[in-house]
CSV table of C-alpha atoms in Angstrom, one decimal:
chain,number,residue,atom,x,y,z
A,8,MET,CA,-12.3,3.6,-15.8
A,9,ALA,CA,-9.5,2.9,-13.4
A,10,LYS,CA,-6.0,3.5,-14.6
A,11,ILE,CA,-3.4,0.8,-13.9
A,12,LEU,CA,0.4,1.2,-14.4
A,13,VAL,CA,2.2,-2.0,-15.4
A,14,VAL,CA,6.0,-2.0,-15.0
A,15,GLU,CA,7.5,-5.1,-16.8
A,16,ASP,CA,10.7,-5.4,-18.9
A,17,ASP,CA,9.8,-8.7,-20.4
A,18,PRO,CA,7.8,-8.0,-23.6
A,19,THR,CA,5.8,-11.2,-23.5
A,20,MET,CA,4.8,-10.9,-19.8
A,21,GLY,CA,4.2,-7.2,-20.2
A,22,GLY,CA,2.0,-7.7,-23.2
A,23,LEU,CA,0.0,-10.5,-21.5
A,24,VAL,CA,-0.6,-8.6,-18.3
A,25,SER,CA,-1.5,-5.4,-20.1
A,26,HIS,CA,-3.8,-7.0,-22.6
A,27,GLY,CA,-5.5,-9.1,-19.9
A,28,LEU,CA,-6.2,-6.1,-17.7
A,29,GLU,CA,-7.5,-4.2,-20.6
A,30,GLU,CA,-9.8,-7.1,-21.4
A,31,VAL,CA,-11.4,-6.8,-18.0
A,32,GLY,CA,-12.0,-3.1,-18.3
A,33,TYR,CA,-8.9,-1.2,-17.1
A,34,ASP,CA,-7.0,1.6,-18.8
A,35,VAL,CA,-3.4,0.3,-18.8
A,36,THR,CA,-0.1,2.1,-19.2
A,37,LEU,CA,2.9,-0.2,-19.8
A,38,VAL,CA,6.5,0.9,-19.2
A,39,THR,CA,9.6,-1.2,-19.1
A,40,ASN,CA,11.9,0.5,-16.5
A,41,GLY,CA,11.9,2.4,-13.2
A,42,VAL,CA,12.6,5.8,-14.6
A,43,ASP,CA,9.7,5.7,-17.0
A,44,ALA,CA,7.5,4.3,-14.2
A,45,LEU,CA,8.3,7.3,-11.9
A,46,VAL,CA,7.8,9.8,-14.8
A,47,ALA,CA,4.4,8.2,-15.5
A,48,ILE,CA,3.3,8.3,-11.9
A,49,ALA,CA,4.3,12.0,-11.6
A,50,ASN,CA,2.3,12.8,-14.7
A,51,ASP,CA,-0.9,10.7,-14.3
A,52,ASP,CA,-3.4,9.6,-11.7
A,53,PHE,CA,-3.2,5.8,-11.4
A,54,SER,CA,-5.5,3.7,-9.2
A,55,ALA,CA,-2.9,1.0,-8.8
A,56,ALA,CA,0.5,-0.2,-10.1
A,57,ALA,CA,1.7,-3.8,-10.8
A,58,ILE,CA,5.5,-3.7,-10.7
A,59,ASP,CA,8.0,-6.5,-11.6
A,60,VAL,CA,10.7,-6.8,-9.0
A,61,MET,CA,13.6,-7.9,-11.3
A,62,LEU,CA,14.0,-4.9,-13.5
A,63,PRO,CA,17.3,-3.5,-14.9
A,64,GLU,CA,19.0,-0.6,-13.3
A,65,MET,CA,16.2,0.2,-10.7
A,66,ASN,CA,14.4,-2.9,-9.3
A,67,GLY,CA,10.8,-3.0,-8.1
A,68,PHE,CA,11.8,-2.5,-4.4
A,69,GLU,CA,13.7,0.7,-5.3
A,70,ILE,CA,10.8,2.0,-7.4
A,71,CYS,CA,8.4,1.4,-4.5
A,72,ARG,CA,10.7,3.2,-2.1
A,73,HIS,CA,10.9,6.2,-4.5
A,74,ILE,CA,7.1,6.3,-4.6
A,75,ARG,CA,6.7,6.3,-0.9
A,76,ASN,CA,9.5,8.8,-0.3
A,77,GLN,CA,7.5,11.2,-2.4
A,78,GLY,CA,4.6,10.8,0.0
A,79,ASN,CA,2.6,9.0,-2.7
A,80,SER,CA,0.3,6.3,-1.4
A,81,LEU,CA,-0.4,4.7,-4.8
A,82,PRO,CA,-1.4,1.0,-4.2
A,83,VAL,CA,1.4,-1.2,-5.4
A,84,LEU,CA,1.4,-4.9,-6.2
A,85,LEU,CA,4.9,-6.4,-6.7
A,86,LEU,CA,5.3,-9.3,-9.2
A,87,THR,CA,8.2,-11.6,-8.8
A,88,ALA,CA,9.5,-15.2,-9.1
A,89,ARG,CA,11.4,-14.7,-5.8
A,90,ASP,CA,9.3,-16.5,-3.3
A,91,ALA,CA,11.6,-16.5,-0.2
A,92,VAL,CA,10.1,-15.1,3.0
A,93,GLU,CA,12.9,-12.5,3.2
A,94,ASP,CA,12.0,-11.2,-0.3
A,95,ARG,CA,8.4,-10.8,0.6
A,96,VAL,CA,9.4,-9.0,3.8
A,97,LEU,CA,11.7,-6.8,1.8
A,98,GLY,CA,8.8,-6.0,-0.6
A,99,LEU,CA,6.5,-5.0,2.2
A,100,ASP,CA,9.2,-3.0,3.9
A,101,SER,CA,9.7,-1.1,0.7
A,102,GLY,CA,6.1,0.1,0.9
A,103,ALA,CA,4.3,-2.4,-1.3
A,104,ASP,CA,0.7,-3.2,-0.5
A,105,ASP,CA,0.7,-6.8,-1.9
A,106,TYR,CA,3.1,-9.4,-3.4
A,107,LEU,CA,2.3,-11.9,-6.1
A,108,ILE,CA,4.6,-14.8,-6.9
A,109,LYS,CA,5.2,-15.9,-10.6
A,110,PRO,CA,3.9,-17.9,-12.2
A,111,PHE,CA,0.4,-16.8,-11.2
A,112,ALA,CA,-3.2,-17.4,-12.4
A,113,PHE,CA,-4.5,-14.4,-14.2
A,114,ALA,CA,-7.7,-14.6,-12.2
A,115,GLU,CA,-5.6,-14.1,-9.0
A,116,LEU,CA,-3.8,-11.1,-10.5
A,117,THR,CA,-7.1,-9.4,-11.4
A,118,ALA,CA,-8.6,-10.2,-8.0
A,119,ARG,CA,-5.7,-8.5,-6.3
A,120,ILE,CA,-5.7,-5.5,-8.6
A,121,ARG,CA,-9.5,-5.2,-8.1
A,122,ALA,CA,-9.0,-5.2,-4.3
A,123,LEU,CA,-6.3,-2.5,-4.5
A,124,VAL,CA,-8.5,-0.3,-6.8
A,125,ARG,CA,-11.6,-0.9,-4.6
A,126,ARG,CA,-9.6,0.1,-1.5
A,127,ASP,CA,-8.2,3.2,-3.2
A,128,SER,CA,-11.6,4.4,-4.6
A,129,ALA,CA,-13.5,3.6,-1.4
A,130,ALA,CA,-11.3,5.9,0.8
A,131,PRO,CA,-13.5,8.5,2.5
A,132,ARG,CA,-13.2,11.9,1.0
A,133,SER,CA,-12.3,13.8,4.1
A,134,THR,CA,-9.4,14.8,6.3
A,135,LEU,CA,-8.6,13.8,9.9
A,136,ARG,CA,-6.1,15.4,12.3
A,137,VAL,CA,-4.7,13.4,15.2
A,138,GLY,CA,-1.9,14.9,17.3
A,139,THR,CA,0.4,16.8,14.9
A,140,VAL,CA,-0.5,14.6,11.9
A,141,THR,CA,-3.1,15.3,9.2
A,142,LEU,CA,-4.5,12.4,7.2
A,143,ASP,CA,-6.1,13.2,3.9
A,144,ALA,CA,-8.2,10.3,2.7
A,145,ALA,CA,-8.8,11.9,-0.7
A,146,THR,CA,-5.1,11.7,-1.6
A,147,ILE,CA,-4.2,8.9,0.9
A,148,ARG,CA,-1.5,11.2,2.3
A,149,ALA,CA,-0.2,11.7,5.8
A,150,THR,CA,1.6,14.9,6.6
A,151,MET,CA,3.1,16.7,9.6
A,152,GLY,CA,3.2,20.3,8.8
A,153,ASP,CA,5.0,20.5,5.4
A,154,THR,CA,6.6,17.0,5.9
A,155,ALA,CA,5.1,14.1,4.0
A,156,ILE,CA,5.0,10.8,5.9
A,157,ALA,CA,5.7,7.9,3.4
A,158,LEU,CA,2.9,5.4,4.1
A,159,SER,CA,1.6,2.6,1.9
A,160,ALA,CA,-2.1,2.5,1.2
A,161,LYS,CA,-2.6,-0.3,3.8
A,162,GLU,CA,-0.4,1.6,6.4
A,163,PHE,CA,-2.5,4.7,5.8
A,164,ALA,CA,-5.8,2.8,6.1
A,165,LEU,CA,-4.6,1.2,9.4
A,166,LEU,CA,-3.5,4.6,10.8
A,167,TRP,CA,-6.8,6.2,9.6
A,168,MET,CA,-8.8,3.5,11.4
A,169,LEU,CA,-7.0,3.8,14.7
A,170,ALA,CA,-7.0,7.7,14.5
A,171,ALA,CA,-10.8,7.8,13.7
A,172,ARG,CA,-11.5,5.8,16.8
A,173,ALA,CA,-8.8,7.3,19.0
A,174,GLY,CA,-9.1,6.0,22.6
A,175,GLU,CA,-11.2,3.1,21.5
A,176,PRO,CA,-9.6,-0.3,21.4
A,177,ALA,CA,-9.6,-2.2,18.0
A,178,SER,CA,-9.2,-5.9,17.9
A,179,ARG,CA,-7.2,-7.7,15.2
A,180,ASN,CA,-10.4,-8.9,13.7
A,181,ASP,CA,-11.8,-5.4,13.6
A,182,ILE,CA,-8.6,-4.2,11.8
A,183,LEU,CA,-8.6,-7.1,9.4
A,184,GLN,CA,-12.2,-6.5,8.5
A,185,GLU,CA,-11.8,-2.7,7.9
A,186,VAL,CA,-8.3,-2.6,6.4
A,187,TRP,CA,-8.1,-5.9,4.6
A,188,GLY,CA,-11.8,-6.3,3.9
A,189,THR,CA,-12.0,-9.8,5.3
A,190,THR,CA,-11.1,-12.0,8.3
A,191,HIS,CA,-10.9,-15.1,6.1
A,192,TYR,CA,-7.7,-16.6,4.6
A,193,VAL,CA,-5.6,-13.8,6.2
A,194,ASP,CA,-3.0,-14.5,8.9
A,195,PRO,CA,-4.0,-12.3,11.8
A,196,THR,CA,-0.4,-11.7,12.6
A,197,ILE,CA,-0.2,-9.5,9.4
A,198,VAL,CA,-1.9,-6.8,11.6
A,199,ASP,CA,1.0,-6.9,14.1
A,200,GLN,CA,3.5,-6.7,11.2
A,201,TYR,CA,1.8,-3.6,9.8
A,202,ILE,CA,1.6,-2.0,13.2
A,203,ARG,CA,5.4,-2.3,13.4
A,204,TYR,CA,5.7,-0.7,10.0
A,205,VAL,CA,3.6,2.3,11.0
A,206,ARG,CA,5.3,2.7,14.3
A,207,ARG,CA,8.7,2.5,12.7
A,208,LYS,CA,7.8,5.4,10.3
A,209,LEU,CA,6.2,7.5,13.0
A,210,GLU,CA,8.9,6.9,15.7
A,211,PRO,CA,11.3,9.6,14.7
A,212,LEU,CA,8.5,12.2,14.5
A,213,ASN,CA,6.8,14.2,17.3
A,214,THR,CA,3.3,13.1,16.3
A,215,GLY,CA,1.6,13.7,19.6
A,216,PHE,CA,0.1,10.3,19.8
A,217,THR,CA,1.0,6.7,20.5
A,218,ILE,CA,-0.2,3.3,19.2
A,219,VAL,CA,-0.5,1.2,22.3
A,220,THR,CA,-0.6,-2.7,22.3
A,221,LEU,CA,-3.4,-4.1,24.4
A,222,ARG,CA,-2.3,-7.6,25.2
A,223,GLY,CA,-5.0,-10.1,24.3
A,224,VAL,CA,-7.2,-7.4,22.9
A,225,GLY,CA,-5.5,-5.5,20.0
A,226,TYR,CA,-4.4,-1.9,19.7
A,227,VAL,CA,-5.5,1.6,20.6
A,228,LEU,CA,-4.3,5.0,19.5
A,229,THR,CA,-3.9,7.4,22.4
A,230,VAL,CA,-3.4,11.1,22.0
A,231,ASP,CA,-0.7,12.5,24.3
A,232,SER,CA,-2.0,14.8,27.1
């Protein structure tokens, strides 16, 4: 049974989300603040987390950044009433995998959680080394020596795909199909956005490889000679 962490300070909303997820078969842990969320993550193995953005003391963006800075690729869904584009960008920049606007249909929440859990459980149980970076699909962790590289689950999946086919071009549709699981109802430019996220995180490091844009084609990972 997949374990889901719900972080929500509103008792009514927290109860509804938790009970609903339990009804469809998940083992749910509910906490009401960021500190308790980070403690729970450190002490348990969750398949995904649904985190409210507007929390007291430590908001959802900050929780997500803490998770990623620990090198943890736990799939994260942010829940918020803030629907401005800049808020969604801030959420993705903080390392979230998905973003759901309140009020939402419960069926949509469960579908998104299901997709995150499926992606997490379907990760290949092996490691891959490219340049100076080691990718561990079992833990969804990227490391360079003793240094953890803070990638979200989607960022990890994107880097894994490109690394697994190093030197072989990947079109945006190829990436959407493998990383997002579909080419339908997804804006293809999301691929470009996530490529930027991965590049930004790898740029300060001597990784020994480059993600190259192939205009009109897609992307290819090339290992430095």
